[in-house]
Structures are given as structure tokens and as C-alpha cells.
Amino acid sequence: MSIEKLNSFLAPTYENFPKGRMISLVTLRTSLSELILRTEGTGEPMCREFVQAGSTGDSRRQVVQRLVMTKRKQVAPERRKGREHLRAYNLLYTIKKKEEILTCSLNTNAPCEMCIDCFLYGFAAGGGGAQKSRIWTEDAFSILTATDTLSDRTINAIFETGTMRDEKGNASTALNTSEYIKPGVHFLDVVTLKDVTADEFRYLTGNILLTGRYGAVSSRVGRMENQILGIFGGIAELPSSLELVQAIHDQFTTIGTPLEHPLDNGDLIDATKTVIASWTNRRGVSLQLSDEELAAVIADVDQHWSDAEREAFLRRLDQSYEPFRQVGESKKGKGKKKETAEAGS
Amino acid sequence: MPAQLNLLDKAESATTPRFNTAKLVELWCAEPVFFASRELSDTYYTEGAIGNYALAYAFGWARSPYRLTSSEAGRPRYIEDLTPLNHECYVLPAWSANGSPTFRFERFNALSDAYWYAMTNNRVATAREDVLRVRRGDKPNTFRPSNYPQTGRLRLIERNNRFHTLVFGNHDIPEYIRLGKFMSKVRVQILEEMPITNLPAAEYSSQAYFSTADLPSGINLLSFDLISIPPTPLVKNLRFHAEAWQAGNFIVPANLQFCGGGVQSGV
């Protein structure tokens, strides 16, 4: 399968020091239901920002307000998706803290430091150690402006009597208007993977493709679909998602397609592919997978995440960290020696 | 130790600058940048400057490992990582290109991956079975306050800010770098390449920012404003009496080097 095409940018095994191998995924995230992305709490407006509409000529002087999907709102649901499966196959490790035995869990100050998720997405302030994340996301921008893509919804939660008043005649306070992002809004995003192995790549890509809900109250709204439009390899990063969105704005202007909601998925994908086609000319970006190769890589990922192969795949990836688990568990002096040898290599 | 002292003497007595050219570099924030410069209660402030140690790592001049183990986690490695660069390159802390950086506030909360959770004293509790104990009046461990942030506010350097800095030496600079706690994307552009001329010891004032640990020994600091941030405080509006390097309109103290070459720091 053509994941081999990426081999020179994939690590043969996990290594502790960076070696400048970068794989970048150009990801299109499309909202499929009402979506709420905000950083200031309930009742506050959606995350949005004033930015230049495009990057050339007149569009550069035109300022528009675009929606923003922040980095942490992308990565958190994606790593949770992976962790669901790690939990299902008992691949999350336990740590002993005081008298309690804790299973690896996000945001509990007790990462197990051993599981696939800990190795890939990182952790801090654990048992005296830290792991950097090898997945870098970026704030993703909507193509269209905030005014085109936002709407209001009024919610009223009635009592069981079916009215806004309870048996004692008190009025319900559960009446509220809140803003939401319409279905069919496109966000473009550049995800960078550093020094990942082939299986780690499959795990990460699977997490992105399998995650279907983002933002607030994710169990009821926030349906989103992810598509990978481009895979690049190199020693440097791709342009930022803001620059990508600006270039697409310019591309739409050039071909004369109006930018209005709802934006046609196909038009957008064509425009994106046109923009990213020239990116291998940039310094440090040497490889872009062709459409066929990209499809083959996605098929390869789907294959590994299929019911038949998922467990074996996750166990194999889990097993690949075994040498690094033993360093931590052995006697202190011995462990240190091993680390220095590794650092020198 | 004596060998290192000799090195320092050599560098100081040299009449020619260590670097022939300096580059004026612009950093454009494609994303909001966050450093925990100051922590006030549950608000985490970023100062309007970018430390030069952070830049040296971000440029890829020094590499730090993906995983830090307990013996290394409690201690920075600036001296080991950065002082070997001293004869090849140096970078100043970056200052706002228009003089006043803009900031934005963001609220964050960190929730668990459990289906059930409760917000207790600065802690997200996930053990549903403990609720019954709490109702009985117990205070189980899972409900006690914790000493790591679960919610709070961040002050970040806003997207679209531009910072300038001077890069000495010929080490490569990538086109895009990642900065800060959230690995924010920043574009790097070289604006101008300028030759460096040596100026004799005299009184000068400088518009650049400096890391206090990197100033040469024997410099006479007459006046400055201090930005107190970890790992080393920065100074701006510096007036000093010492030898200087001039690059374009910038005058900086001569013989700047990471961690003062590791000598003044007592290594």
C-alpha cells in the first residue's frame, strides 16, 4: 500500500529526540448539525476573529470576521476517540498514587505515561516527567464570514406539566437564546505530525476520521465530518490554516464563484486542491501524495481500524513502546544510563 | 572552569565582532501565542515579548527530547543546550514591531473523558460512587481541591501581532516556527541583513530587548525597564556603558551570548 510512499518521513520506531520528519494533513472539517464553538462560556458569542479576507491585492485590504475552531477544540475530542478504544482493549495503564490505583485519565494529574495516547499526544506534570505532543494542530478558520454562518436558536425547557409554569405557578427560568454555527460550514485546518511511526500515523489519522462531534454539548449537537484533502511530507511545516483559507478566498474570487452559504463541497475541495498543489515548491516541503496515493493511504487506515483488524493493530502499536516502558521501571541508575545512550545516538 | 574563563577572555578582548552580519527578522503570529509569564490566581498572563531562549529552541538551533524523565524534568537545560551555540549564532528577545502588542483573553476548562463528572473545588471529580459519600458528609479524595489548573483564563498575544528581533550569525531560520505552550504557528521573515560594526566603550542606548542572563560581564547598566518573566528577566529601553555592536539603526551591547557563555551563571 502506498503508505510506503511516506516512509522517508516516518520514524521506524519511537525515538526521544526530534529528527525533523514532518507529515502534514490538510483537513477539511464540515459541520453537519448545529455546532457551538466558544471560549467565553454559555451565552457568549462564538469564537470569531477579524482577519484579512484574502492574501493578494484588494482582498488583502478587505477585513472580514471568520469563525475560529481553536486547537484544543480539535485535539481533545480526537484523542478521546482513540482513548475509547484503548480503554475497550485494556491498553490504558494504571498508576499507583498514594494508596489509590488510578487508570490513565485525562486531566487528573495522573497520566499513566505508558499508553499510546500518552506517547503521542503527550502529558505534563505527571510523576515528575513530561512528554511533548507530536501532534500539532492549528486554529482552523471558516471559509465564509461569521455573519453568513451564524444563527440564533431560542431554547425553552418546559416543566413536566408541558408548560413554562410548575405546579406552584412559578415561571421557568429556562428560556434562553443562544448562537450556533449552521450545518454545512467548512473549516480548513493543517495538522502536523512530527516523527511518528507508520502505526502511529494510522492511529492519528483514524482518530481524525472517526471523530464525529466537536465543541460544546457534544453529545447532542456538534456533528462534524472530517476529510483529508492532502498529505504532505517534508522537513518543514506547511503554511498556516489562515493563509490556506485566504488563498482559497482568492481562488474563489479568481474563478468568479460567489462565496456564500451554503458553499458547495465540491467547489471548495477543487479550490483547496488547486491551492495546495503548489505547496511542494515551498522550502522544506518535498512530497505531496497524489489523489490515488491519498485514497490508498486512507483505505489503509480504514483497513487497520476495521472490526477485524482493530484490536491486533492497537495491540501491535501498544507493544512497540515496550522498550521505553522498561527504562522507566528498572532501577534508577540503570535507567539513567540507558537514557544517556539513547540521547547520544 | 578555567578553560571556560579563558574562552570568555578571548571573546571579550577580540576587537572584531564574533558575527559579521545581523538579520532583522519579523515574526508574524498566525495564531495566538501563549507563555505563562505571570500567574495571578486563575489567570495566566503572557507578557508582550518573546524570550530569546524560546526562539533558539523554536528555530531548531537546539533540540529538546520528546520525553523528559524525572531526573531531567525538574531542571532546565539551557546551559547545556544553548551555550554551545555561542560562537555560531545568537538571537535577541523579540519586541513588538509597532510598540504595543495586542492581547486577547480566553477561558479554558479541562474536562475528563468520563461520562459523569462534577466541578468541585478547582477539580473535576469523575468518581460517581463518591457522590453518595459526599451526601453523607464525607470528603473523599476525589472531591478535594487540586493544585493544578482545571479552569481559568489565559491572556494570549493576539493573532496578527508582529514582532521583530535581531539574529546574529549564519544559522538557518525556518519559514514557520512553533512558539509557546500551545505550539502556535508563527511565520518568520528576514527583513534586512546588516553588517555589524564594532563601537568602542561609551554610553549608548538601545531600543532592542535583552535577556539579563546574556549580557556580557563588565557592562555598566545605567537605566532600563525590567520585564520580569521566567526563565530570565528581560530589559528594555536600556542605557549602558560598554563596547557595543551596531547593525543598521540598532546598537546592542557587544559580546552578547546565551547564559553569558555559562560562566556568569556559575557553571
Coordinates of C-alpha atoms in Angstrom, one line a residue:
Chain A
M1 CA 0.0 0.0 0.0
S2 CA 1.2 3.5 -0.7
I3 CA 1.7 4.4 3.0
E4 CA 5.3 3.3 2.0
K5 CA 5.4 6.5 -0.1
L6 CA 5.7 8.4 3.2
N7 CA 8.4 6.1 4.5
S8 CA 11.2 8.7 4.5
F9 CA 9.1 10.9 6.7
L10 CA 8.0 8.1 9.1
A11 CA 10.1 7.0 12.1
P12 CA 11.0 3.3 12.2
T13 CA 10.3 3.4 15.9
Y14 CA 9.5 5.9 18.6
E15 CA 12.6 8.0 19.4
N16 CA 13.0 10.5 22.2
F17 CA 14.7 13.2 20.1
P18 CA 13.2 15.0 17.2
K19 CA 14.7 14.1 13.8
G20 CA 12.9 16.7 11.6
R21 CA 10.4 14.4 9.9
M22 CA 7.1 16.1 9.3
I23 CA 3.9 14.8 7.8
S24 CA 1.1 17.4 7.4
L25 CA -2.5 16.7 6.7
V26 CA -4.7 19.3 5.1
T27 CA -8.0 18.6 6.8
L28 CA -11.5 19.8 5.9
R29 CA -14.0 19.9 8.7
T30 CA -17.6 20.3 7.8
S31 CA -20.4 20.9 10.3
L32 CA -23.3 18.6 9.8
S33 CA -25.5 19.9 12.6
E34 CA -25.8 22.9 14.9
L35 CA -22.3 23.4 16.3
I36 CA -21.2 25.5 19.3
L37 CA -17.6 26.6 19.5
R38 CA -16.9 29.3 22.1
T39 CA -14.2 30.1 24.6
E40 CA -16.0 32.5 26.9
G41 CA -18.8 30.4 28.4
T42 CA -22.5 29.9 27.9
G43 CA -24.4 32.9 26.4
E44 CA -21.2 34.4 24.9
P45 CA -20.7 34.7 21.2
M46 CA -19.0 32.0 19.1
C47 CA -15.2 32.2 18.7
R48 CA -14.6 34.5 15.7
E49 CA -12.0 36.8 14.6
F50 CA -11.4 39.7 12.3
V51 CA -8.9 38.7 9.6
Q52 CA -7.9 39.8 6.1
A53 CA -10.3 38.2 3.6
G54 CA -7.5 37.1 1.2
S55 CA -3.8 37.4 0.7
T56 CA -3.5 39.3 -2.6
G57 CA -4.5 42.7 -3.9
D58 CA -7.8 44.1 -2.8
S59 CA -8.8 41.1 -0.8
R60 CA -5.9 41.8 1.5
R61 CA -7.3 45.1 2.5
Q62 CA -10.8 43.7 3.0
V63 CA -11.3 42.7 6.6
V64 CA -13.9 40.0 7.4
Q65 CA -14.9 38.2 10.5
R66 CA -14.3 34.4 10.3
L67 CA -15.3 31.7 12.8
V68 CA -12.4 30.0 14.6
M69 CA -12.2 26.4 15.8
T70 CA -9.4 26.5 18.3
K71 CA -6.6 24.0 18.5
R72 CA -7.8 22.4 21.8
K73 CA -11.3 22.0 20.5
Q74 CA -9.9 19.8 17.7
V75 CA -7.4 17.7 19.6
A76 CA -9.4 17.0 22.7
P77 CA -12.3 15.1 21.1
E78 CA -9.9 13.3 18.7
R79 CA -7.7 11.9 21.5
R80 CA -10.8 10.9 23.4
K81 CA -11.9 8.9 20.4
G82 CA -8.7 7.0 20.4
R83 CA -8.8 6.5 24.1
E84 CA -12.3 4.9 23.9
H85 CA -10.7 2.0 22.0
L86 CA -7.6 1.9 24.2
R87 CA -10.0 1.6 27.2
A88 CA -12.0 -1.1 25.5
Y89 CA -8.9 -3.3 24.9
N90 CA -7.4 -2.5 28.3
L91 CA -4.5 -0.6 26.8
L92 CA -4.7 2.2 29.3
Y93 CA -2.2 1.6 32.1
T94 CA -2.7 2.2 35.8
I95 CA -0.5 4.1 38.2
K96 CA -0.3 3.9 41.9
K97 CA -0.7 7.3 43.6
K98 CA -0.6 7.2 47.4
E99 CA -3.0 4.3 48.3
E100 CA -5.2 4.7 45.2
I101 CA -4.8 2.8 42.0
L102 CA -5.7 5.1 39.1
T103 CA -6.3 4.3 35.5
C104 CA -4.9 6.7 33.0
S105 CA -7.4 9.5 32.6
L106 CA -7.2 12.9 31.0
N107 CA -6.9 16.0 33.3
T108 CA -6.5 14.1 36.6
N109 CA -2.8 14.9 37.1
A110 CA -2.1 11.2 36.9
P111 CA -1.3 10.2 33.3
C112 CA -0.1 6.6 33.1
E113 CA 2.8 7.8 30.8
M114 CA 2.7 4.4 29.2
C115 CA -0.2 4.2 26.8
I116 CA -0.4 5.1 23.1
D117 CA -2.3 8.3 23.9
C118 CA 0.4 9.4 26.4
F119 CA 3.2 8.7 24.0
L120 CA 1.6 10.5 21.1
Y121 CA -0.4 13.5 22.5
G122 CA 1.8 14.0 25.5
F123 CA 1.3 14.8 29.1
A124 CA 2.7 17.2 31.7
A125 CA 3.3 17.3 35.4
G126 CA 2.8 13.6 35.9
G127 CA 5.1 11.6 38.1
G128 CA 7.9 14.1 37.6
G129 CA 8.1 13.6 33.9
A130 CA 6.6 15.1 30.8
Q131 CA 6.1 14.1 27.2
K132 CA 5.7 16.6 24.4
S133 CA 2.9 16.2 21.9
R134 CA 3.9 15.1 18.5
I135 CA 0.6 16.2 17.0
W136 CA 0.4 19.9 16.3
T137 CA -2.9 21.4 15.3
E138 CA -3.8 24.9 14.3
D139 CA -6.7 27.2 14.9
A140 CA -9.0 26.4 11.9
F141 CA -10.9 29.1 10.1
S142 CA -14.2 29.1 8.4
I143 CA -14.1 29.9 4.7
L144 CA -17.2 32.1 4.9
T145 CA -17.7 35.0 7.2
A146 CA -19.2 34.8 10.7
T147 CA -22.4 36.7 9.6
D148 CA -23.0 34.1 6.8
T149 CA -22.6 31.1 9.1
L150 CA -24.2 32.0 12.4
S151 CA -27.8 31.9 13.5
D152 CA -29.7 32.1 16.8
R153 CA -31.8 29.5 18.4
T154 CA -34.2 30.0 21.3
I155 CA -34.5 27.3 23.9
N156 CA -37.2 26.9 26.4
A157 CA -37.3 23.9 28.7
I158 CA -40.8 23.3 29.8
F159 CA -41.8 21.5 33.0
E160 CA -43.3 18.1 33.0
T161 CA -46.7 19.7 33.0
G162 CA -45.9 20.7 29.5
T163 CA -46.0 24.5 30.3
M164 CA -43.5 27.1 31.4
R165 CA -45.0 27.1 34.9
D166 CA -44.7 24.4 37.5
E167 CA -47.5 23.2 39.8
K168 CA -47.0 26.1 42.2
G169 CA -47.3 28.6 39.4
N170 CA -43.6 29.6 39.3
A171 CA -42.3 30.6 35.9
S172 CA -39.5 28.6 34.3
T173 CA -36.2 30.5 34.0
A174 CA -35.1 28.1 31.3
L175 CA -35.6 30.4 28.5
N176 CA -32.5 31.4 26.5
T177 CA -31.3 32.4 23.2
S178 CA -28.0 31.2 22.0
E179 CA -25.9 31.4 19.0
Y180 CA -24.9 28.4 16.9
I181 CA -22.9 27.7 13.8
K182 CA -25.1 26.4 10.9
P183 CA -24.8 23.0 9.4
G184 CA -22.6 22.9 6.2
V185 CA -20.0 25.3 7.4
H186 CA -16.4 24.5 6.3
F187 CA -13.3 24.8 8.4
L188 CA -9.9 24.2 7.0
D189 CA -7.1 23.0 9.0
V190 CA -3.4 22.0 8.8
V191 CA -2.4 19.2 11.2
T192 CA 1.3 18.5 11.6
L193 CA 2.7 15.2 12.8
K194 CA 6.3 15.0 13.9
D195 CA 8.4 11.9 13.9
V196 CA 5.5 9.4 14.0
T197 CA 5.8 5.8 13.0
A198 CA 3.5 4.2 10.4
D199 CA 1.3 2.7 13.0
E200 CA 1.2 6.0 14.9
F201 CA 0.2 7.7 11.7
R202 CA -2.6 5.2 11.2
Y203 CA -3.8 5.7 14.8
L204 CA -3.8 9.5 14.5
T205 CA -5.4 9.6 11.1
G206 CA -8.0 7.2 12.3
N207 CA -8.8 9.4 15.3
I208 CA -9.3 12.4 13.0
L209 CA -11.5 10.4 10.6
L210 CA -13.6 8.7 13.3
T211 CA -14.3 11.7 15.4
G212 CA -17.7 13.0 14.6
R213 CA -18.6 15.5 17.3
Y214 CA -16.9 18.7 18.4
G215 CA -17.5 21.7 20.6
A216 CA -19.9 22.3 23.4
V217 CA -22.6 19.8 24.5
S218 CA -21.0 17.3 22.1
S219 CA -23.5 14.5 22.9
R220 CA -26.4 16.3 21.3
V221 CA -25.0 18.8 18.8
G222 CA -21.7 19.4 17.2
R223 CA -21.8 16.8 14.5
M224 CA -18.8 17.3 12.2
E225 CA -17.3 15.4 9.3
N226 CA -13.6 15.3 8.6
Q227 CA -12.0 14.7 5.3
I228 CA -8.3 14.7 4.5
L229 CA -7.6 16.6 1.2
G230 CA -3.9 16.4 1.2
I231 CA -0.9 14.6 2.8
F232 CA 2.5 16.2 2.6
G233 CA 5.9 15.1 3.8
G234 CA 8.9 17.2 4.4
I235 CA 11.3 18.8 6.9
A236 CA 9.3 22.0 7.3
E237 CA 5.7 22.9 8.1
L238 CA 3.0 23.9 5.6
P239 CA 1.6 27.4 5.5
S240 CA -0.9 28.2 8.3
S241 CA -4.6 27.4 8.0
L242 CA -5.3 31.2 7.9
E243 CA -3.1 31.5 4.9
L244 CA -4.8 28.5 3.3
V245 CA -8.2 29.9 3.9
Q246 CA -7.1 33.3 2.5
A247 CA -5.7 31.6 -0.6
I248 CA -8.9 29.8 -1.2
H249 CA -10.8 33.0 -0.9
D250 CA -8.6 34.5 -3.6
Q251 CA -9.1 31.3 -5.7
F252 CA -12.9 31.6 -5.5
T253 CA -12.6 35.3 -6.5
T254 CA -10.4 34.5 -9.5
I255 CA -12.8 31.9 -10.8
G256 CA -15.8 34.1 -10.0
T257 CA -17.7 31.7 -7.8
P258 CA -19.6 33.6 -5.1
L259 CA -18.6 32.9 -1.6
E260 CA -22.0 32.4 0.2
H261 CA -23.6 29.9 2.4
P262 CA -24.2 27.1 1.7
L263 CA -20.9 26.6 -0.1
D264 CA -20.7 23.7 -2.5
N265 CA -18.5 20.9 -1.1
G266 CA -17.1 20.0 -4.5
D267 CA -16.2 23.6 -5.4
L268 CA -14.4 24.0 -2.2
I269 CA -12.5 20.8 -2.5
D270 CA -11.4 21.7 -6.0
A271 CA -10.3 25.2 -4.9
T272 CA -8.4 23.7 -2.0
K273 CA -6.6 21.2 -4.2
T274 CA -5.6 23.9 -6.6
V275 CA -4.2 26.0 -3.8
I276 CA -2.2 23.2 -2.1
A277 CA -0.9 21.8 -5.4
S278 CA 1.9 24.4 -5.4
W279 CA 2.9 23.8 -1.9
T280 CA 5.6 21.3 -2.7
N281 CA 7.5 24.2 -4.2
R282 CA 7.9 25.7 -0.7
R283 CA 11.1 25.4 1.2
G284 CA 11.3 22.1 3.1
V285 CA 8.1 20.6 1.7
S286 CA 9.2 17.8 -0.7
L287 CA 6.3 15.4 -1.1
Q288 CA 2.6 15.5 -1.8
L289 CA 0.6 12.4 -2.2
S290 CA -1.4 12.2 -5.4
D291 CA -5.1 11.7 -5.2
E292 CA -4.7 7.9 -5.8
E293 CA -2.0 7.6 -3.2
L294 CA -4.1 9.6 -0.7
A295 CA -7.0 7.4 -1.3
A296 CA -4.8 4.3 -0.8
V297 CA -3.4 5.7 2.5
I298 CA -7.0 6.4 3.8
A299 CA -8.0 2.9 2.7
D300 CA -5.0 1.5 4.6
V301 CA -6.1 3.5 7.7
D302 CA -9.7 2.3 7.4
Q303 CA -8.4 -1.3 7.0
H304 CA -6.4 -1.1 10.2
W305 CA -9.3 0.4 12.1
S306 CA -11.8 -2.2 10.8
D307 CA -13.5 -4.6 13.2
A308 CA -11.4 -7.5 12.0
E309 CA -8.0 -5.8 12.5
R310 CA -8.5 -3.0 15.1
E311 CA -7.6 -5.0 18.2
A312 CA -4.5 -6.5 16.6
F313 CA -3.4 -3.2 15.2
L314 CA -3.8 -1.3 18.6
R315 CA -2.0 -4.1 20.5
R316 CA 0.9 -4.0 18.0
L317 CA 1.2 -0.3 18.4
D318 CA 1.0 -0.6 22.1
Q319 CA 3.7 -3.3 22.0
S320 CA 6.0 -1.0 20.1
Y321 CA 6.5 1.2 23.2
E322 CA 7.6 -1.7 25.3
P323 CA 11.3 -0.9 25.4
F324 CA 10.6 2.6 26.7
R325 CA 8.3 1.3 29.5
Q326 CA 11.1 -0.9 30.8
V327 CA 13.5 2.0 31.1
G328 CA 11.2 3.8 33.5
E329 CA 10.5 0.6 35.5
S330 CA 14.1 -0.5 36.0
K331 CA 16.4 0.7 38.8
K332 CA 17.1 4.4 38.7
G333 CA 20.8 4.2 37.9
K334 CA 20.3 1.7 35.2
G335 CA 17.5 3.7 33.6
K336 CA 19.7 6.8 33.5
K337 CA 22.5 5.1 31.7
K338 CA 20.1 3.8 29.1
E339 CA 18.7 7.3 28.6
T340 CA 22.1 8.8 28.0
A341 CA 23.0 6.2 25.5
E342 CA 19.7 7.0 23.7
A343 CA 20.4 10.7 23.8
G344 CA 23.8 10.2 22.3
S345 CA 22.6 8.0 19.4
Chain B
M1 CA 36.1 26.1 34.7
P2 CA 39.5 27.8 34.0
A3 CA 39.2 26.7 30.4
Q4 CA 35.8 28.3 30.1
L5 CA 37.1 31.5 31.6
N6 CA 39.8 31.7 29.0
L7 CA 37.3 31.4 26.3
L8 CA 35.4 34.3 27.7
D9 CA 38.5 36.5 27.9
K10 CA 39.3 35.7 24.3
A11 CA 35.8 36.7 23.2
E12 CA 35.9 39.9 25.2
S13 CA 39.4 41.1 24.1
A14 CA 38.7 40.5 20.4
T15 CA 38.3 43.7 18.6
T16 CA 36.3 42.2 15.7
P17 CA 32.8 41.2 16.4
R18 CA 32.1 37.4 16.6
F19 CA 29.5 37.8 13.9
N20 CA 29.8 39.8 10.7
T21 CA 26.1 40.3 9.9
A22 CA 22.9 40.6 11.8
K23 CA 19.4 39.9 10.3
L24 CA 16.4 41.9 11.2
V25 CA 13.7 39.3 11.5
E26 CA 9.9 39.6 11.6
L27 CA 7.7 37.1 13.4
W28 CA 4.1 37.1 12.4
C29 CA 1.7 35.3 14.7
A30 CA -0.6 33.1 12.6
E31 CA -2.1 32.0 15.9
P32 CA -2.5 33.5 19.4
V33 CA 0.8 32.8 21.3
F34 CA 0.8 31.9 25.0
F35 CA 3.6 31.8 27.5
A36 CA 2.9 31.5 31.2
S37 CA 4.8 34.7 32.0
R38 CA 2.9 35.5 35.1
E39 CA 0.3 33.6 37.0
L40 CA -2.3 35.5 39.0
S41 CA -4.8 33.3 40.7
D42 CA -6.6 31.5 37.9
T43 CA -5.4 34.0 35.2
Y44 CA -2.3 33.2 33.2
Y45 CA -0.7 36.2 31.6
T46 CA 1.6 36.4 28.6
E47 CA 4.0 39.4 28.5
G48 CA 4.3 41.3 25.3
A49 CA 7.7 40.0 24.4
I50 CA 9.1 36.7 23.2
G51 CA 12.1 35.3 25.1
N52 CA 15.2 34.5 23.1
Y53 CA 15.6 31.1 24.6
A54 CA 12.2 30.1 23.4
L55 CA 13.2 31.4 19.9
A56 CA 16.5 29.5 19.9
Y57 CA 14.6 26.2 20.5
A58 CA 11.9 27.2 18.1
F59 CA 14.4 27.9 15.3
G60 CA 15.7 24.3 15.8
W61 CA 19.1 25.5 16.9
A62 CA 18.8 23.3 19.9
R63 CA 16.7 20.2 20.2
S64 CA 15.0 19.1 23.3
P65 CA 13.7 15.5 23.7
Y66 CA 10.1 14.5 23.4
R67 CA 10.0 12.9 26.8
L68 CA 11.6 14.3 30.0
T69 CA 12.1 11.8 32.7
S70 CA 12.1 12.6 36.4
S71 CA 15.8 13.4 36.7
E72 CA 15.6 16.0 33.9
A73 CA 12.0 17.3 34.4
G74 CA 12.8 19.4 37.4
R75 CA 15.7 21.3 35.8
P76 CA 16.1 23.4 32.6
R77 CA 18.8 22.5 30.2
Y78 CA 19.6 26.0 28.8
I79 CA 23.3 25.9 29.6
E80 CA 23.8 22.5 28.0
D81 CA 21.6 23.2 25.0
L82 CA 22.4 26.9 24.3
T83 CA 25.9 27.7 25.3
P84 CA 27.5 25.5 22.6
L85 CA 25.8 27.8 20.1
N86 CA 27.5 30.9 21.4
H87 CA 30.2 31.1 18.7
E88 CA 27.8 30.4 15.8
C89 CA 24.7 32.4 16.5
Y90 CA 22.7 34.4 18.8
V91 CA 19.2 35.9 18.9
L92 CA 17.7 38.7 20.9
P93 CA 14.3 38.5 22.6
A94 CA 11.6 39.7 20.2
W95 CA 9.8 43.0 20.7
S96 CA 6.5 44.2 19.3
A97 CA 7.0 45.7 15.8
N98 CA 4.6 48.5 16.5
G99 CA 5.5 49.1 20.1
S100 CA 2.3 47.8 21.7
P101 CA 1.3 44.2 21.2
T102 CA -2.4 43.4 21.4
F103 CA -3.7 40.6 23.7
R104 CA -6.8 38.5 24.0
F105 CA -8.4 36.7 26.8
E106 CA -9.7 33.2 26.6
R107 CA -11.4 31.0 29.2
F108 CA -10.4 27.3 29.4
N109 CA -11.7 24.4 31.2
A110 CA -10.3 20.9 31.2
L111 CA -12.9 18.2 31.4
S112 CA -12.4 14.5 31.9
D113 CA -13.3 11.7 29.5
A114 CA -15.8 10.2 31.9
Y115 CA -19.5 10.3 31.2
W116 CA -20.2 11.6 34.7
Y117 CA -18.2 14.5 36.2
A118 CA -18.7 17.2 38.7
M119 CA -16.9 20.5 39.2
T120 CA -15.7 20.7 42.8
N121 CA -13.1 22.9 44.4
N122 CA -10.9 23.6 41.4
R123 CA -11.2 20.0 40.5
V124 CA -13.1 17.8 38.1
A125 CA -14.4 14.8 40.0
T126 CA -15.1 11.7 38.0
A127 CA -15.9 9.1 40.6
R128 CA -19.6 8.9 40.6
E129 CA -19.7 6.4 43.5
D130 CA -18.2 9.1 45.7
V131 CA -21.3 11.3 45.4
L132 CA -23.1 9.2 47.9
R133 CA -20.2 9.6 50.4
V134 CA -20.3 13.4 49.8
R135 CA -24.0 13.4 50.5
R136 CA -23.3 11.6 53.8
G137 CA -20.9 14.4 54.7
D138 CA -17.6 12.6 53.9
K139 CA -14.9 14.4 51.9
P140 CA -13.4 11.7 49.6
N141 CA -10.1 12.3 47.9
T142 CA -11.6 12.7 44.5
F143 CA -13.5 15.8 45.7
R144 CA -10.6 17.6 47.4
P145 CA -9.1 20.7 45.8
S146 CA -6.2 20.1 43.4
N147 CA -3.2 22.1 42.8
Y148 CA -3.2 22.1 39.0
P149 CA -5.3 24.3 36.8
Q150 CA -8.7 22.9 35.8
T151 CA -10.3 26.1 34.7
G152 CA -9.0 29.6 34.3
R153 CA -8.4 32.4 31.9
L154 CA -5.5 32.9 29.6
R155 CA -4.1 36.2 28.3
L156 CA -2.5 35.4 25.0
I157 CA -0.7 37.5 22.4
E158 CA -3.3 38.1 19.8
R159 CA -3.1 36.7 16.3
N160 CA -1.7 39.0 13.6
N161 CA 0.8 40.6 16.0
R162 CA 4.2 41.3 14.5
F163 CA 7.4 41.0 16.5
H164 CA 11.0 42.0 15.5
T165 CA 14.2 40.6 16.6
L166 CA 17.9 40.5 15.6
V167 CA 19.5 37.2 14.6
F168 CA 23.3 37.1 14.6
G169 CA 25.3 34.5 12.8
N170 CA 24.5 32.3 9.8
H171 CA 22.4 29.5 11.3
D172 CA 19.4 28.6 9.3
I173 CA 16.0 30.0 10.3
P174 CA 12.9 28.1 9.2
E175 CA 10.0 29.8 7.5
Y176 CA 7.5 28.7 10.1
I177 CA 8.1 28.0 13.7
R178 CA 6.0 27.0 16.7
L179 CA 6.0 29.1 19.8
G180 CA 4.7 28.8 23.4
K181 CA 2.8 26.4 25.5
F182 CA 0.2 25.7 22.7
M183 CA 2.8 25.4 19.9
S184 CA 1.3 28.3 18.0
K185 CA 2.3 28.8 14.4
V186 CA 4.4 31.8 13.7
R187 CA 5.8 32.9 10.3
V188 CA 9.4 34.1 10.1
Q189 CA 10.6 36.6 7.5
I190 CA 14.0 38.1 7.1
L191 CA 13.5 41.8 6.6
E192 CA 17.0 43.0 6.3
E193 CA 20.6 41.8 6.5
M194 CA 23.0 44.3 8.0
P195 CA 26.8 44.3 8.6
I196 CA 27.9 44.6 12.2
T197 CA 30.4 47.3 13.2
N198 CA 32.2 47.4 16.5
L199 CA 31.8 50.5 18.6
P200 CA 34.3 51.4 21.4
A201 CA 33.2 51.5 25.0
A202 CA 30.9 54.5 25.6
E203 CA 27.4 55.4 26.6
Y204 CA 24.7 54.0 24.3
S205 CA 21.0 53.5 24.5
S206 CA 19.2 50.7 22.7
Q207 CA 15.7 50.1 21.5
A208 CA 16.1 46.3 21.5
Y209 CA 15.1 43.8 24.3
F210 CA 17.8 41.9 26.1
S211 CA 17.9 38.8 28.3
T212 CA 19.6 39.8 31.6
A213 CA 21.5 36.4 31.7
D214 CA 23.1 37.0 28.3
L215 CA 24.6 40.5 28.9
P216 CA 28.4 40.5 29.0
S217 CA 30.2 40.8 32.2
G218 CA 31.6 44.3 33.0
I219 CA 28.8 46.1 31.3
N220 CA 27.6 49.2 33.1
L221 CA 23.8 49.3 33.1
L222 CA 22.7 52.9 33.6
S223 CA 19.0 52.6 33.3
F224 CA 16.4 50.1 32.0
D225 CA 12.9 48.8 32.3
L226 CA 12.7 45.3 33.6
I227 CA 10.2 42.7 32.3
S228 CA 10.2 40.1 35.0
I229 CA 9.5 36.7 33.3
P230 CA 10.9 33.3 33.5
P231 CA 13.4 31.9 32.8
T232 CA 15.4 35.1 32.7
P233 CA 14.1 38.7 33.1
L234 CA 14.2 40.9 30.0
V235 CA 15.3 44.5 29.9
K236 CA 14.2 47.2 27.5
N237 CA 15.0 50.9 27.0
L238 CA 18.5 50.0 28.1
R239 CA 21.1 52.7 28.6
F240 CA 24.5 51.2 29.1
H241 CA 28.2 52.0 29.1
A242 CA 30.3 49.3 27.4
E243 CA 31.6 48.2 24.0
A244 CA 28.8 47.8 21.5
W245 CA 27.8 46.3 18.2
Q246 CA 26.0 48.4 15.7
A247 CA 23.8 46.8 13.0
G248 CA 21.8 49.3 11.0
N249 CA 20.0 51.5 13.4
F250 CA 20.4 49.0 16.2
I251 CA 23.0 49.4 18.9
V252 CA 23.4 46.5 21.3
P253 CA 26.0 45.6 23.9
A254 CA 28.9 43.7 22.4
N255 CA 29.5 40.0 23.2
L256 CA 26.0 39.0 23.9
Q257 CA 25.9 35.3 24.4
F258 CA 23.5 32.7 25.7
C259 CA 23.7 32.3 29.5
G260 CA 26.7 34.7 29.5
G261 CA 28.6 31.8 28.0
G262 CA 27.6 29.7 31.0
V263 CA 30.3 31.3 33.1
Q264 CA 28.5 34.1 34.9
S265 CA 25.7 31.6 35.8
G266 CA 28.2 29.9 38.0
V267 CA 28.7 26.7 36.0

